[in-house]
Tab-separated table of C-alpha atoms in Angstrom:
chain	number	residue	atom	x	y	z
D	1	MET	CA	-4.496	15.393	-24.611
D	2	LYS	CA	-2.217	16.211	-21.696
D	3	LYS	CA	-0.062	13.206	-20.826
D	4	ILE	CA	0.385	12.205	-17.171
D	5	THR	CA	2.842	9.524	-16.077
D	6	LEU	CA	1.289	7.181	-13.523
D	7	GLY	CA	2.844	4.423	-11.428
D	8	ILE	CA	0.648	1.847	-9.687
D	9	SER	CA	1.050	-1.685	-8.396
D	10	PRO	CA	-0.332	-4.763	-10.194
D	11	CYS	CA	-2.373	-5.641	-7.087
D	12	PRO	CA	-6.139	-6.057	-7.516
D	13	ASN	CA	-7.027	-3.008	-5.435
D	14	ASP	CA	-4.983	-0.698	-7.675
D	15	THR	CA	-6.027	-2.203	-11.000
D	16	PHE	CA	-9.671	-2.221	-9.857
D	17	ILE	CA	-9.461	1.434	-8.797
D	18	PHE	CA	-7.709	2.712	-11.916
D	19	ASP	CA	-9.197	0.538	-14.677
D	20	ALA	CA	-11.931	2.969	-15.754
D	21	MET	CA	-9.574	5.946	-15.640
D	22	ILE	CA	-6.712	4.260	-17.489
D	23	HIS	CA	-8.953	2.817	-20.201
D	24	GLN	CA	-11.067	5.961	-20.532
D	25	LYS	CA	-14.321	4.294	-19.553
D	26	ILE	CA	-14.975	7.632	-17.876
D	27	ASP	CA	-14.351	11.141	-19.183
D	28	THR	CA	-10.719	11.854	-18.266
D	29	LYS	CA	-11.067	15.620	-18.792
D	30	GLY	CA	-8.395	15.873	-21.458
D	31	LEU	CA	-5.830	13.768	-19.585
D	32	GLU	CA	-4.114	10.656	-20.928
D	33	PHE	CA	-2.366	8.368	-18.442
D	34	LEU	CA	0.907	6.647	-19.335
D	35	VAL	CA	0.965	3.784	-16.855
D	36	GLU	CA	3.697	1.552	-15.453
D	37	TYR	CA	3.107	-1.313	-13.014
D	38	HIS	CA	5.604	-2.156	-10.298
D	39	ASP	CA	5.853	-3.767	-6.894
D	40	VAL	CA	5.081	-1.157	-4.235
D	41	GLU	CA	8.679	-0.910	-2.991
D	42	GLU	CA	9.888	-0.324	-6.539
D	43	LEU	CA	7.308	2.458	-6.816
D	44	ASN	CA	8.614	3.864	-3.539
D	45	MET	CA	12.184	3.873	-4.843
D	46	LYS	CA	11.197	5.427	-8.172
D	47	ALA	CA	9.419	8.207	-6.285
D	48	PHE	CA	12.718	9.167	-4.642
D	49	ASP	CA	13.899	9.914	-8.194
D	50	GLY	CA	10.674	11.790	-9.029
D	51	HIS	CA	9.908	9.251	-11.733
D	52	TYR	CA	6.119	9.730	-12.030
D	53	ASP	CA	3.734	12.670	-12.037
D	54	VAL	CA	1.306	10.583	-9.976
D	55	THR	CA	2.197	7.420	-8.093
D	56	LYS	CA	1.105	4.845	-5.576
D	57	LEU	CA	3.281	5.019	-2.460
D	58	SER	CA	3.529	3.273	0.844
D	59	TYR	CA	2.571	5.826	3.475
D	60	HIS	CA	5.916	5.162	5.146
D	61	ALA	CA	7.739	6.164	1.952
D	62	PHE	CA	5.460	9.156	1.451
D	63	LEU	CA	6.589	10.589	4.787
D	64	TYR	CA	10.153	10.768	3.400
D	65	LEU	CA	8.962	12.477	0.215
D	66	LEU	CA	6.933	15.397	1.534
D	67	ASP	CA	9.186	17.947	-0.179
D	68	HIS	CA	8.371	16.464	-3.572
D	69	TYR	CA	4.903	14.865	-3.384
D	70	GLN	CA	1.503	15.713	-1.917
D	71	LEU	CA	-1.222	13.238	-1.057
D	72	LEU	CA	-4.464	12.979	-3.004
D	73	HIS	CA	-7.633	12.290	-1.036
D	74	SER	CA	-8.732	9.438	-3.325
D	75	GLY	CA	-7.188	6.066	-4.144
D	76	SER	CA	-5.806	5.072	-0.742
D	77	ALA	CA	-5.621	1.643	0.855
D	78	LEU	CA	-6.533	2.460	4.423
D	79	GLY	CA	-8.923	0.969	6.921
D	80	SER	CA	-9.459	-1.465	9.770
D	81	GLY	CA	-8.331	-5.089	9.695
D	82	VAL	CA	-6.194	-4.539	6.611
D	83	GLY	CA	-2.699	-4.704	8.073
D	84	PRO	CA	0.323	-6.865	7.224
D	85	LEU	CA	0.766	-10.205	8.970
D	86	LEU	CA	3.960	-11.524	10.566
D	87	VAL	CA	4.119	-15.269	9.867
D	88	THR	CA	6.431	-18.231	10.436
D	89	ASN	CA	6.458	-21.905	9.450
D	90	SER	CA	7.177	-23.136	12.970
D	91	THR	CA	4.840	-23.842	15.853
D	92	GLN	CA	7.656	-22.968	18.255
D	93	LYS	CA	7.357	-19.510	19.776
D	94	ILE	CA	10.128	-17.128	18.741
D	95	THR	CA	11.731	-15.681	21.870
D	96	ASP	CA	14.888	-14.063	20.508
D	97	TRP	CA	13.779	-11.609	17.838
D	98	LYS	CA	17.173	-9.917	17.724
D	99	SER	CA	18.729	-12.922	15.976
D	100	THR	CA	15.628	-13.830	13.947
D	101	SER	CA	15.706	-13.272	10.192
D	102	VAL	CA	12.543	-11.609	8.902
D	103	ALA	CA	11.637	-11.101	5.245
D	104	ILE	CA	10.115	-7.688	4.568
D	105	PRO	CA	8.528	-6.364	1.349
D	106	GLY	CA	10.746	-3.276	1.350
D	107	LYS	CA	12.533	-0.810	3.606
D	108	TYR	CA	10.023	1.969	2.938
D	109	THR	CA	6.844	-0.100	3.132
D	110	THR	CA	4.249	0.536	5.813
D	111	ALA	CA	4.708	-3.119	6.759
D	112	ASN	CA	8.306	-2.416	7.757
D	113	PHE	CA	7.236	0.743	9.584
D	114	LEU	CA	4.794	-1.292	11.704
D	115	LEU	CA	7.409	-4.001	12.326
D	116	SER	CA	9.895	-1.365	13.481
D	117	ILE	CA	7.367	-0.007	15.972
D	118	ALA	CA	6.263	-3.427	17.272
D	119	PHE	CA	9.685	-5.146	17.272
D	120	PRO	CA	12.424	-2.493	17.369
D	121	GLU	CA	14.908	-5.193	18.384
D	122	ILE	CA	14.717	-6.993	15.019
D	123	GLN	CA	17.975	-6.334	13.160
D	124	ASN	CA	18.145	-9.073	10.531
D	125	LYS	CA	15.667	-7.885	7.913
D	126	VAL	CA	15.804	-9.431	4.450
D	127	VAL	CA	14.235	-7.323	1.706
D	128	MET	CA	12.441	-9.219	-1.064
D	129	GLU	CA	9.444	-8.826	-3.343
D	130	PHE	CA	6.199	-9.382	-1.478
D	131	SER	CA	5.290	-12.256	-3.815
D	132	GLU	CA	8.416	-14.206	-2.735
D	133	ILE	CA	7.984	-13.918	1.032
D	134	GLU	CA	5.559	-16.790	1.639
D	135	SER	CA	7.805	-19.237	-0.220
D	136	ALA	CA	10.921	-17.991	1.564
D	137	VAL	CA	9.299	-18.650	4.945
D	138	MET	CA	7.933	-22.040	3.842
D	139	VAL	CA	11.349	-23.378	2.792
D	140	GLY	CA	13.183	-21.893	5.789
D	141	LYS	CA	15.161	-19.309	3.853
D	142	VAL	CA	14.107	-16.884	6.601
D	143	ASP	CA	12.679	-17.482	10.070
D	144	ALA	CA	9.644	-15.253	9.602
D	145	GLY	CA	8.087	-12.964	7.035
D	146	LEU	CA	5.826	-9.954	6.689
D	147	ILE	CA	3.083	-10.726	4.192
D	148	ILE	CA	0.864	-8.161	2.503
D	149	HIS	CA	-1.776	-7.983	-0.231
D	150	GLU	CA	-3.242	-11.355	-1.280
D	151	GLY	CA	-0.950	-13.164	1.157
D	152	ARG	CA	-3.286	-12.599	4.085
D	153	PHE	CA	-5.881	-14.769	2.310
D	154	THR	CA	-3.554	-17.626	1.363
D	155	TYR	CA	-0.901	-18.062	4.074
D	156	ALA	CA	-2.897	-20.535	6.205
D	157	GLN	CA	-3.549	-22.798	3.208
D	158	LYS	CA	0.217	-23.015	2.771
D	159	GLY	CA	0.792	-24.122	6.359
D	160	LEU	CA	2.141	-20.828	7.658
D	161	ILE	CA	1.346	-19.648	11.181
D	162	LYS	CA	0.419	-16.098	12.135
D	163	VAL	CA	2.629	-14.584	14.829
D	164	MET	CA	1.071	-11.128	14.847
D	165	ASP	CA	-1.455	-9.079	12.911
D	166	MET	CA	0.530	-5.868	12.558
D	167	GLY	CA	-2.547	-3.861	11.659
D	168	LEU	CA	-4.387	-5.008	14.770
D	169	PHE	CA	-1.306	-4.038	16.797
D	170	TRP	CA	-1.444	-0.533	15.292
D	171	GLU	CA	-5.186	-0.176	15.865
D	172	ARG	CA	-4.907	-1.216	19.506
D	173	GLN	CA	-1.868	0.982	20.058
D	174	THR	CA	-3.278	4.138	18.472
D	175	SER	CA	-7.065	3.708	18.094
D	176	ASN	CA	-6.536	4.788	14.491
D	177	LEU	CA	-7.115	3.258	11.086
D	178	ILE	CA	-4.142	1.633	9.331
D	179	PRO	CA	-2.661	3.793	6.546
D	180	LEU	CA	-1.075	1.352	4.091
D	181	GLY	CA	-0.669	3.146	0.781
D	182	GLY	CA	-1.903	6.255	-0.963
D	183	ILE	CA	-1.775	8.134	-4.246
D	184	ALA	CA	0.485	11.165	-4.428
D	185	SER	CA	1.081	13.801	-7.085
D	186	LYS	CA	4.255	15.770	-7.688
D	187	ARG	CA	4.278	19.222	-6.147
D	188	THR	CA	5.510	20.518	-9.517
D	189	LEU	CA	2.248	19.383	-11.138
D	190	ASP	CA	-0.153	22.323	-11.241
D	191	LYS	CA	-2.867	22.239	-8.590
D	192	PRO	CA	-5.873	22.206	-10.978
D	193	THR	CA	-4.473	19.106	-12.711
D	194	SER	CA	-3.854	17.353	-9.388
D	195	GLU	CA	-7.393	18.204	-8.288
D	196	THR	CA	-8.794	16.860	-11.562
D	197	ILE	CA	-6.868	13.605	-11.124
D	198	ASN	CA	-8.182	13.293	-7.579
D	199	GLN	CA	-11.748	13.586	-8.901
D	200	LEU	CA	-11.043	11.142	-11.739
D	201	ILE	CA	-9.799	8.503	-9.302
D	202	ARG	CA	-12.991	8.888	-7.285
D	203	SER	CA	-15.110	8.569	-10.446
D	204	SER	CA	-13.087	5.540	-11.549
D	205	ILE	CA	-13.754	3.792	-8.223
D	206	LYS	CA	-17.481	4.517	-8.451
D	207	TYR	CA	-17.540	3.117	-11.987
D	208	ALA	CA	-15.679	-0.015	-10.876
D	209	PHE	CA	-18.162	-0.731	-8.093
D	210	LYS	CA	-21.151	-0.009	-10.323
D	211	ASP	CA	-19.950	-2.591	-12.875
D	212	ARG	CA	-17.588	-4.955	-11.046
D	213	GLU	CA	-17.146	-7.284	-14.004
D	214	SER	CA	-15.913	-4.493	-16.270
D	215	SER	CA	-12.449	-4.585	-14.692
D	216	ARG	CA	-12.246	-8.370	-14.163
D	217	ASP	CA	-9.980	-9.238	-17.119
D	218	PHE	CA	-7.657	-6.299	-16.459
D	219	VAL	CA	-7.366	-7.146	-12.764
D	220	LYS	CA	-6.660	-10.830	-13.493
D	221	LEU	CA	-4.072	-9.899	-16.108
D	222	HIS	CA	-1.900	-8.386	-13.369
D	223	ALA	CA	-2.888	-10.341	-10.231
D	224	GLN	CA	-0.574	-12.725	-8.345
D	225	GLU	CA	-3.513	-14.905	-7.291
D	226	MET	CA	-5.879	-15.804	-10.129
D	227	ASP	CA	-8.732	-17.204	-8.053
D	228	ASP	CA	-11.789	-14.957	-8.408
D	229	THR	CA	-12.758	-15.399	-4.757
D	230	VAL	CA	-9.316	-14.304	-3.532
D	231	ILE	CA	-9.326	-11.344	-5.917
D	232	ASP	CA	-12.770	-10.242	-4.733
D	233	GLN	CA	-11.738	-10.617	-1.079
D	234	HIS	CA	-8.690	-8.482	-1.783
D	235	ILE	CA	-10.729	-5.742	-3.451
D	236	ASP	CA	-13.439	-5.754	-0.787
D	237	LEU	CA	-10.837	-5.421	1.974
D	238	TYR	CA	-8.590	-2.751	0.493
D	239	VAL	CA	-11.019	-0.666	-1.589
D	240	ASN	CA	-13.469	0.998	0.765
D	241	LYS	CA	-14.999	4.363	1.650
D	242	TYR	CA	-11.547	5.682	2.531
D	243	SER	CA	-10.429	4.915	-1.022
D	244	LEU	CA	-13.126	7.294	-2.260
D	245	ASP	CA	-12.147	9.962	0.252
D	246	LEU	CA	-9.852	9.858	3.265
D	247	GLY	CA	-12.289	11.842	5.389
D	248	ALA	CA	-11.540	13.028	8.917
D	249	ASN	CA	-10.654	9.550	10.225
D	250	GLY	CA	-8.282	8.851	7.356
D	251	LEU	CA	-6.512	12.180	7.702
D	252	ALA	CA	-6.170	11.656	11.461
D	253	ALA	CA	-4.628	8.204	10.935
D	254	ILE	CA	-1.996	9.576	8.556
D	255	GLU	CA	-1.180	12.449	10.907
D	256	ARG	CA	-0.781	9.918	13.747
D	257	MET	CA	1.529	7.793	11.616
D	258	LYS	CA	3.673	10.844	10.913
D	259	ARG	CA	3.907	11.657	14.641
D	260	GLU	CA	4.812	8.051	15.508
D	261	ALA	CA	7.474	7.967	12.802
D	262	ILE	CA	9.059	11.191	14.069
D	263	GLN	CA	8.906	10.109	17.727
D	264	ASN	CA	10.545	6.776	16.882
D	265	HIS	CA	13.242	8.535	14.821
D	266	LEU	CA	12.179	6.717	11.653
D	267	ILE	CA	11.777	9.879	9.571
D	268	PRO	CA	13.163	13.411	9.851
D	269	ASN	CA	10.939	15.989	11.541
D	270	THR	CA	9.071	18.157	9.041
D	271	GLN	CA	6.219	20.645	9.102
D	272	LYS	CA	5.484	20.279	5.381
D	273	GLU	CA	1.779	20.137	4.528
D	274	MET	CA	0.963	16.585	3.437
D	275	PHE	CA	-2.352	16.890	1.622
D	276	LEU	CA	-3.514	18.387	-1.667
């Protein structure tokens, strides 16, 4: 079997999507996947070194990596109402964002991209793993934090207060879907193999939805939040029709993100084709 190195996050949407493919519950067309699981920013950083044949990436990071990776049409986390949340532990309105410390889940995350667009004046950004941000805000280690993944379902229970829904900001600003993260393959990987992997991801998602319990143990093995309800909410929010195929609306959202990033001088200008 041809071996393919694959990097994904331990988040429920990724493990749900890839379970059938990784564990060969579907026909993998002669491909065997050697998988590593990392926080999304670690995956972003590894991609700068070309670490994996196929990898999950924040769309923000992907825009820096167009010379080396191309985007698959399946496997994305993209949609409406799925954006990061900016939270604080204080009921007092923050008026001076320039001096406010904000925890972010990584320099190259889409969350940081959205924060940079919405609050360009914020200078004091503290990078930490996404799973540490809620606690850091709760104990006052930072003034505010950008939470992603399961955090949007649990922050209120922990007494945190939402300052802004960054995804809603993006949707109102652009009338586009929110591109959070996608699956990219190395440009050095031959096109037929990349196309096969794209189809396998789609088949893996269909299998997962057809038999939701089949991936339950695998998803829980890697999840930050173990509650079944939270896990199911996470999957239902982030795994949708755009995960099966980006479609015209998904492609348009990613193109818009690229234009915004260039206009705001967040990424270098490039004409490189993004998609497989």
